[in-house]
């Protein structure tokens, strides 16, 4: 039985796909057989972030429609063992993902995988609801900014009322992941602090990913940022994966880095 | 500033989604009935549902003009 994790946010552009790619990669690095599914029908992007865009032959909707089987469709990652990607379809048909179809594919994947990471599209429409419906756990990706926090709260409301677990009277585990965090701007009072976001959303903090050029660089290269273990963002994602397994890891990169005497001397 | 604004809107929206869907429609209908007799604004009728362990209390607050 696989554990189904949805990466969701409501708002677009906050880092859902980046997070899905890195968390999925991190789970696989720890030896757990993991598949990341792109639920963003019509706007496929996980393939680019994972660097396998030229290896896409079939997609999620093909599998649902029985036009291909999982073995033909899953793309095996070339860097990390145990890691697979199921790309989204580029169809413009909004109803391509049916609940029965998604359930059938998830059930089949469940037999073989330890983790299924569902990369949700933005918004609260059908695609996003489909991505979160079967979730055991939700990673709510939030930027420290008012509209993102508000949208995250709406998504939490949907998780608590419209997910399969909610319908069965159970609860989806909810985890907060704050991304694009910039301690300088928090100190200037221009950005909400992680404490503020945590207090308003009132869910457990899984991690804080600092804003970093490394994320853009990783996207450009098609390599999940968690594999860049020199970068703060990569380290923060590794920490977050560790916390998923109950490891007690202190949150890093929350404070402004104090410039040392030497750096100040050099004017850096 | 941002935090306070967020707290207010989030609390408001949470409250709204915890209420059954019919509340809004009921509020409209109650408003229509009252309007047969007196002129009032939308904001002058407040409908609130409180859920306790054993019972639900429907609170209806109408501010009539002087």
PDB file of N, CA and C in Angstrom, chain A residues 149-214:
ATOM      1  N   UNK A 149      -1.288  32.791   1.483  1.00  0.00           N
ATOM      2  CA  UNK A 149      -1.741  32.230   2.766  1.00  0.00           C
ATOM      3  C   UNK A 149      -3.261  32.043   2.749  1.00  0.00           C
ATOM      4  N   UNK A 150      -3.956  33.028   2.207  1.00  0.00           N
ATOM      5  CA  UNK A 150      -5.411  32.929   2.141  1.00  0.00           C
ATOM      6  C   UNK A 150      -5.835  31.738   1.279  1.00  0.00           C
ATOM      7  N   UNK A 151      -5.188  31.579   0.112  1.00  0.00           N
ATOM      8  CA  UNK A 151      -5.534  30.459  -0.767  1.00  0.00           C
ATOM      9  C   UNK A 151      -5.208  29.115  -0.108  1.00  0.00           C
ATOM     10  N   UNK A 152      -4.110  29.069   0.636  1.00  0.00           N
ATOM     11  CA  UNK A 152      -3.761  27.833   1.342  1.00  0.00           C
ATOM     12  C   UNK A 152      -4.850  27.467   2.339  1.00  0.00           C
ATOM     13  N   UNK A 153      -5.393  28.471   2.997  1.00  0.00           N
ATOM     14  CA  UNK A 153      -6.452  28.202   3.964  1.00  0.00           C
ATOM     15  C   UNK A 153      -7.698  27.641   3.272  1.00  0.00           C
ATOM     16  N   UNK A 154      -7.976  28.148   2.079  1.00  0.00           N
ATOM     17  CA  UNK A 154      -9.126  27.603   1.322  1.00  0.00           C
ATOM     18  C   UNK A 154      -8.883  26.145   0.951  1.00  0.00           C
ATOM     19  N   UNK A 155      -7.658  25.857   0.519  1.00  0.00           N
ATOM     20  CA  UNK A 155      -7.323  24.478   0.165  1.00  0.00           C
ATOM     21  C   UNK A 155      -7.471  23.571   1.391  1.00  0.00           C
ATOM     22  N   UNK A 156      -7.064  24.068   2.552  1.00  0.00           N
ATOM     23  CA  UNK A 156      -7.221  23.276   3.776  1.00  0.00           C
ATOM     24  C   UNK A 156      -8.695  22.972   4.013  1.00  0.00           C
ATOM     25  N   UNK A 157      -9.551  23.953   3.737  1.00  0.00           N
ATOM     26  CA  UNK A 157     -10.987  23.750   3.880  1.00  0.00           C
ATOM     27  C   UNK A 157     -11.479  22.644   2.953  1.00  0.00           C
ATOM     28  N   UNK A 158     -10.969  22.629   1.736  1.00  0.00           N
ATOM     29  CA  UNK A 158     -11.385  21.599   0.766  1.00  0.00           C
ATOM     30  C   UNK A 158     -10.878  20.218   1.199  1.00  0.00           C
ATOM     31  N   UNK A 159      -9.637  20.181   1.700  1.00  0.00           N
ATOM     32  CA  UNK A 159      -9.084  18.913   2.192  1.00  0.00           C
ATOM     33  C   UNK A 159      -9.951  18.348   3.315  1.00  0.00           C
ATOM     34  N   UNK A 160     -10.477  19.256   4.139  1.00  0.00           N
ATOM     35  CA  UNK A 160     -11.251  18.826   5.307  1.00  0.00           C
ATOM     36  C   UNK A 160     -12.698  18.501   4.966  1.00  0.00           C
ATOM     37  N   UNK A 161     -13.132  18.815   3.749  1.00  0.00           N
ATOM     38  CA  UNK A 161     -14.532  18.517   3.434  1.00  0.00           C
ATOM     39  C   UNK A 161     -14.701  17.655   2.183  1.00  0.00           C
ATOM     40  N   UNK A 162     -13.779  17.786   1.220  1.00  0.00           N
ATOM     41  CA  UNK A 162     -14.037  17.116  -0.062  1.00  0.00           C
ATOM     42  C   UNK A 162     -13.043  16.015  -0.410  1.00  0.00           C
ATOM     43  N   UNK A 163     -12.201  15.614   0.528  1.00  0.00           N
ATOM     44  CA  UNK A 163     -11.279  14.518   0.242  1.00  0.00           C
ATOM     45  C   UNK A 163     -11.926  13.184   0.615  1.00  0.00           C
ATOM     46  N   UNK A 164     -11.352  12.115   0.100  1.00  0.00           N
ATOM     47  CA  UNK A 164     -11.902  10.786   0.412  1.00  0.00           C
ATOM     48  C   UNK A 164     -11.855  10.523   1.911  1.00  0.00           C
ATOM     49  N   UNK A 165     -10.724  10.921   2.515  1.00  0.00           N
ATOM     50  CA  UNK A 165     -10.590  10.723   3.970  1.00  0.00           C
ATOM     51  C   UNK A 165     -11.684  11.472   4.718  1.00  0.00           C
ATOM     52  N   UNK A 166     -11.944  12.716   4.310  1.00  0.00           N
ATOM     53  CA  UNK A 166     -12.974  13.511   4.982  1.00  0.00           C
ATOM     54  C   UNK A 166     -14.338  12.841   4.839  1.00  0.00           C
ATOM     55  N   UNK A 167     -14.602  12.319   3.648  1.00  0.00           N
ATOM     56  CA  UNK A 167     -15.897  11.659   3.435  1.00  0.00           C
ATOM     57  C   UNK A 167     -16.060  10.423   4.311  1.00  0.00           C
ATOM     58  N   UNK A 168     -14.917   9.795   4.634  1.00  0.00           N
ATOM     59  CA  UNK A 168     -14.975   8.617   5.503  1.00  0.00           C
ATOM     60  C   UNK A 168     -14.894   8.983   6.985  1.00  0.00           C
ATOM     61  N   UNK A 169     -14.862  10.297   7.260  1.00  0.00           N
ATOM     62  CA  UNK A 169     -14.760  10.755   8.643  1.00  0.00           C
ATOM     63  C   UNK A 169     -13.352  10.682   9.203  1.00  0.00           C
ATOM     64  N   UNK A 170     -12.372  10.542   8.299  1.00  0.00           N
ATOM     65  CA  UNK A 170     -10.971  10.526   8.747  1.00  0.00           C
ATOM     66  C   UNK A 170     -10.326  11.872   8.399  1.00  0.00           C
ATOM     67  N   UNK A 171      -9.083  12.059   8.819  1.00  0.00           N
ATOM     68  CA  UNK A 171      -8.429  13.331   8.498  1.00  0.00           C
ATOM     69  C   UNK A 171      -7.194  13.122   7.622  1.00  0.00           C
ATOM     70  N   UNK A 172      -7.008  14.070   6.715  1.00  0.00           N
ATOM     71  CA  UNK A 172      -5.793  14.088   5.898  1.00  0.00           C
ATOM     72  C   UNK A 172      -4.711  14.774   6.739  1.00  0.00           C
ATOM     73  N   UNK A 173      -3.536  14.150   6.802  1.00  0.00           N
ATOM     74  CA  UNK A 173      -2.417  14.786   7.512  1.00  0.00           C
ATOM     75  C   UNK A 173      -2.023  16.049   6.760  1.00  0.00           C
ATOM     76  N   UNK A 174      -1.957  17.177   7.450  1.00  0.00           N
ATOM     77  CA  UNK A 174      -1.650  18.434   6.765  1.00  0.00           C
ATOM     78  C   UNK A 174      -0.293  18.975   7.210  1.00  0.00           C
ATOM     79  N   UNK A 175       0.551  19.285   6.219  1.00  0.00           N
ATOM     80  CA  UNK A 175       1.885  19.808   6.530  1.00  0.00           C
ATOM     81  C   UNK A 175       2.106  21.109   5.769  1.00  0.00           C
ATOM     82  N   UNK A 176       2.692  22.054   6.457  1.00  0.00           N
ATOM     83  CA  UNK A 176       2.965  23.360   5.844  1.00  0.00           C
ATOM     84  C   UNK A 176       4.400  23.422   5.338  1.00  0.00           C
ATOM     85  N   UNK A 177       4.554  23.834   4.081  1.00  0.00           N
ATOM     86  CA  UNK A 177       5.892  24.063   3.551  1.00  0.00           C
ATOM     87  C   UNK A 177       5.953  25.509   3.045  1.00  0.00           C
ATOM     88  N   UNK A 178       6.727  26.334   3.729  1.00  0.00           N
ATOM     89  CA  UNK A 178       6.861  27.732   3.327  1.00  0.00           C
ATOM     90  C   UNK A 178       8.014  27.825   2.331  1.00  0.00           C
ATOM     91  N   UNK A 179       7.718  28.357   1.146  1.00  0.00           N
ATOM     92  CA  UNK A 179       8.770  28.446   0.121  1.00  0.00           C
ATOM     93  C   UNK A 179       9.044  29.906  -0.218  1.00  0.00           C
ATOM     94  N   UNK A 180      10.141  30.123  -0.926  1.00  0.00           N
ATOM     95  CA  UNK A 180      10.581  31.475  -1.313  1.00  0.00           C
ATOM     96  C   UNK A 180      10.731  32.371  -0.094  1.00  0.00           C
ATOM     97  N   UNK A 181      11.305  31.830   0.949  1.00  0.00           N
ATOM     98  CA  UNK A 181      11.441  32.590   2.194  1.00  0.00           C
ATOM     99  C   UNK A 181      12.688  33.452   2.129  1.00  0.00           C
ATOM    100  N   UNK A 182      12.505  34.720   2.466  1.00  0.00           N
ATOM    101  CA  UNK A 182      13.608  35.663   2.395  1.00  0.00           C
ATOM    102  C   UNK A 182      13.766  36.384   3.736  1.00  0.00           C
ATOM    103  N   UNK A 183      14.666  35.886   4.590  1.00  0.00           N
ATOM    104  CA  UNK A 183      14.798  36.442   5.944  1.00  0.00           C
ATOM    105  C   UNK A 183      15.097  37.949   5.970  1.00  0.00           C
ATOM    106  N   UNK A 184      15.840  38.449   4.955  1.00  0.00           N
ATOM    107  CA  UNK A 184      16.119  39.890   4.915  1.00  0.00           C
ATOM    108  C   UNK A 184      14.810  40.675   4.836  1.00  0.00           C
ATOM    109  N   UNK A 185      13.932  40.211   3.945  1.00  0.00           N
ATOM    110  CA  UNK A 185      12.681  40.954   3.751  1.00  0.00           C
ATOM    111  C   UNK A 185      11.750  40.786   4.947  1.00  0.00           C
ATOM    112  N   UNK A 186      11.850  39.664   5.644  1.00  0.00           N
ATOM    113  CA  UNK A 186      11.062  39.492   6.865  1.00  0.00           C
ATOM    114  C   UNK A 186      11.549  40.492   7.906  1.00  0.00           C
ATOM    115  N   UNK A 187      12.871  40.612   8.008  1.00  0.00           N
ATOM    116  CA  UNK A 187      13.449  41.536   8.983  1.00  0.00           C
ATOM    117  C   UNK A 187      13.046  42.984   8.678  1.00  0.00           C
ATOM    118  N   UNK A 188      12.925  43.302   7.379  1.00  0.00           N
ATOM    119  CA  UNK A 188      12.513  44.651   6.973  1.00  0.00           C
ATOM    120  C   UNK A 188      11.011  44.870   7.186  1.00  0.00           C
ATOM    121  N   UNK A 189      10.306  43.803   7.538  1.00  0.00           N
ATOM    122  CA  UNK A 189       8.862  43.914   7.724  1.00  0.00           C
ATOM    123  C   UNK A 189       8.090  43.882   6.411  1.00  0.00           C
ATOM    124  N   UNK A 190       8.748  43.476   5.330  1.00  0.00           N
ATOM    125  CA  UNK A 190       8.085  43.448   4.022  1.00  0.00           C
ATOM    126  C   UNK A 190       7.452  42.096   3.744  1.00  0.00           C
ATOM    127  N   UNK A 191       7.798  41.107   4.536  1.00  0.00           N
ATOM    128  CA  UNK A 191       7.328  39.756   4.267  1.00  0.00           C
ATOM    129  C   UNK A 191       6.819  39.151   5.574  1.00  0.00           C
ATOM    130  N   UNK A 192       5.756  38.345   5.480  1.00  0.00           N
ATOM    131  CA  UNK A 192       5.269  37.653   6.675  1.00  0.00           C
ATOM    132  C   UNK A 192       6.357  36.703   7.178  1.00  0.00           C
ATOM    133  N   UNK A 193       6.455  36.578   8.482  1.00  0.00           N
ATOM    134  CA  UNK A 193       7.436  35.634   9.018  1.00  0.00           C
ATOM    135  C   UNK A 193       6.829  34.235   9.016  1.00  0.00           C
ATOM    136  N   UNK A 194       7.690  33.234   9.119  1.00  0.00           N
ATOM    137  CA  UNK A 194       7.209  31.855   9.139  1.00  0.00           C
ATOM    138  C   UNK A 194       6.302  31.627  10.348  1.00  0.00           C
ATOM    139  N   UNK A 195       6.595  32.332  11.444  1.00  0.00           N
ATOM    140  CA  UNK A 195       5.748  32.218  12.643  1.00  0.00           C
ATOM    141  C   UNK A 195       4.329  32.733  12.364  1.00  0.00           C
ATOM    142  N   UNK A 196       4.254  33.861  11.639  1.00  0.00           N
ATOM    143  CA  UNK A 196       2.933  34.416  11.289  1.00  0.00           C
ATOM    144  C   UNK A 196       2.136  33.413  10.453  1.00  0.00           C
ATOM    145  N   UNK A 197       2.786  32.860   9.433  1.00  0.00           N
ATOM    146  CA  UNK A 197       2.088  31.935   8.528  1.00  0.00           C
ATOM    147  C   UNK A 197       1.617  30.704   9.302  1.00  0.00           C
ATOM    148  N   UNK A 198       2.505  30.217  10.149  1.00  0.00           N
ATOM    149  CA  UNK A 198       2.185  29.031  10.954  1.00  0.00           C
ATOM    150  C   UNK A 198       0.997  29.298  11.879  1.00  0.00           C
ATOM    151  N   UNK A 199       1.015  30.483  12.484  1.00  0.00           N
ATOM    152  CA  UNK A 199      -0.059  30.833  13.423  1.00  0.00           C
ATOM    153  C   UNK A 199      -1.408  30.933  12.709  1.00  0.00           C
ATOM    154  N   UNK A 200      -1.415  31.533  11.521  1.00  0.00           N
ATOM    155  CA  UNK A 200      -2.681  31.719  10.809  1.00  0.00           C
ATOM    156  C   UNK A 200      -3.212  30.382  10.282  1.00  0.00           C
ATOM    157  N   UNK A 201      -2.361  29.577   9.683  1.00  0.00           N
ATOM    158  CA  UNK A 201      -2.849  28.328   9.090  1.00  0.00           C
ATOM    159  C   UNK A 201      -2.988  27.208  10.126  1.00  0.00           C
ATOM    160  N   UNK A 202      -2.264  27.342  11.219  1.00  0.00           N
ATOM    161  CA  UNK A 202      -2.378  26.393  12.340  1.00  0.00           C
ATOM    162  C   UNK A 202      -2.208  24.938  11.931  1.00  0.00           C
ATOM    163  N   UNK A 203      -1.193  24.659  11.107  1.00  0.00           N
ATOM    164  CA  UNK A 203      -0.840  23.263  10.816  1.00  0.00           C
ATOM    165  C   UNK A 203       0.659  23.078  11.042  1.00  0.00           C
ATOM    166  N   UNK A 204       1.066  21.817  11.094  1.00  0.00           N
ATOM    167  CA  UNK A 204       2.456  21.522  11.417  1.00  0.00           C
ATOM    168  C   UNK A 204       3.407  21.981  10.307  1.00  0.00           C
ATOM    169  N   UNK A 205       4.511  22.559  10.728  1.00  0.00           N
ATOM    170  CA  UNK A 205       5.505  23.064   9.771  1.00  0.00           C
ATOM    171  C   UNK A 205       6.443  21.943   9.339  1.00  0.00           C
ATOM    172  N   UNK A 206       6.431  21.656   8.032  1.00  0.00           N
ATOM    173  CA  UNK A 206       7.314  20.608   7.509  1.00  0.00           C
ATOM    174  C   UNK A 206       8.675  21.172   7.120  1.00  0.00           C
ATOM    175  N   UNK A 207       8.678  22.420   6.657  1.00  0.00           N
ATOM    176  CA  UNK A 207       9.956  22.988   6.253  1.00  0.00           C
ATOM    177  C   UNK A 207       9.818  24.412   5.747  1.00  0.00           C
ATOM    178  N   UNK A 208      10.965  25.071   5.673  1.00  0.00           N
ATOM    179  CA  UNK A 208      11.027  26.421   5.127  1.00  0.00           C
ATOM    180  C   UNK A 208      12.121  26.421   4.064  1.00  0.00           C
ATOM    181  N   UNK A 209      11.741  26.727   2.828  1.00  0.00           N
ATOM    182  CA  UNK A 209      12.713  26.710   1.739  1.00  0.00           C
ATOM    183  C   UNK A 209      13.108  28.157   1.434  1.00  0.00           C
ATOM    184  N   UNK A 210      14.384  28.490   1.611  1.00  0.00           N
ATOM    185  CA  UNK A 210      14.784  29.868   1.360  1.00  0.00           C
ATOM    186  C   UNK A 210      14.731  30.199  -0.134  1.00  0.00           C
ATOM    187  N   UNK A 211      14.397  31.450  -0.427  1.00  0.00           N
ATOM    188  CA  UNK A 211      14.432  31.905  -1.809  1.00  0.00           C
ATOM    189  C   UNK A 211      15.882  31.830  -2.277  1.00  0.00           C
ATOM    190  N   UNK A 212      16.073  31.279  -3.465  1.00  0.00           N
ATOM    191  CA  UNK A 212      17.455  31.081  -3.878  1.00  0.00           C
ATOM    192  C   UNK A 212      17.557  30.954  -5.389  1.00  0.00           C
ATOM    193  N   UNK A 213      18.654  31.431  -5.905  1.00  0.00           N
ATOM    194  CA  UNK A 213      18.906  31.313  -7.338  1.00  0.00           C
ATOM    195  C   UNK A 213      19.025  29.850  -7.734  1.00  0.00           C
ATOM    196  N   UNK A 214      19.377  29.036  -6.765  1.00  0.00           N
ATOM    197  CA  UNK A 214      19.595  27.614  -7.057  1.00  0.00           C
ATOM    198  C   UNK A 214      18.330  26.955  -7.612  1.00  0.00           C
TER     199      UNK A 214
END
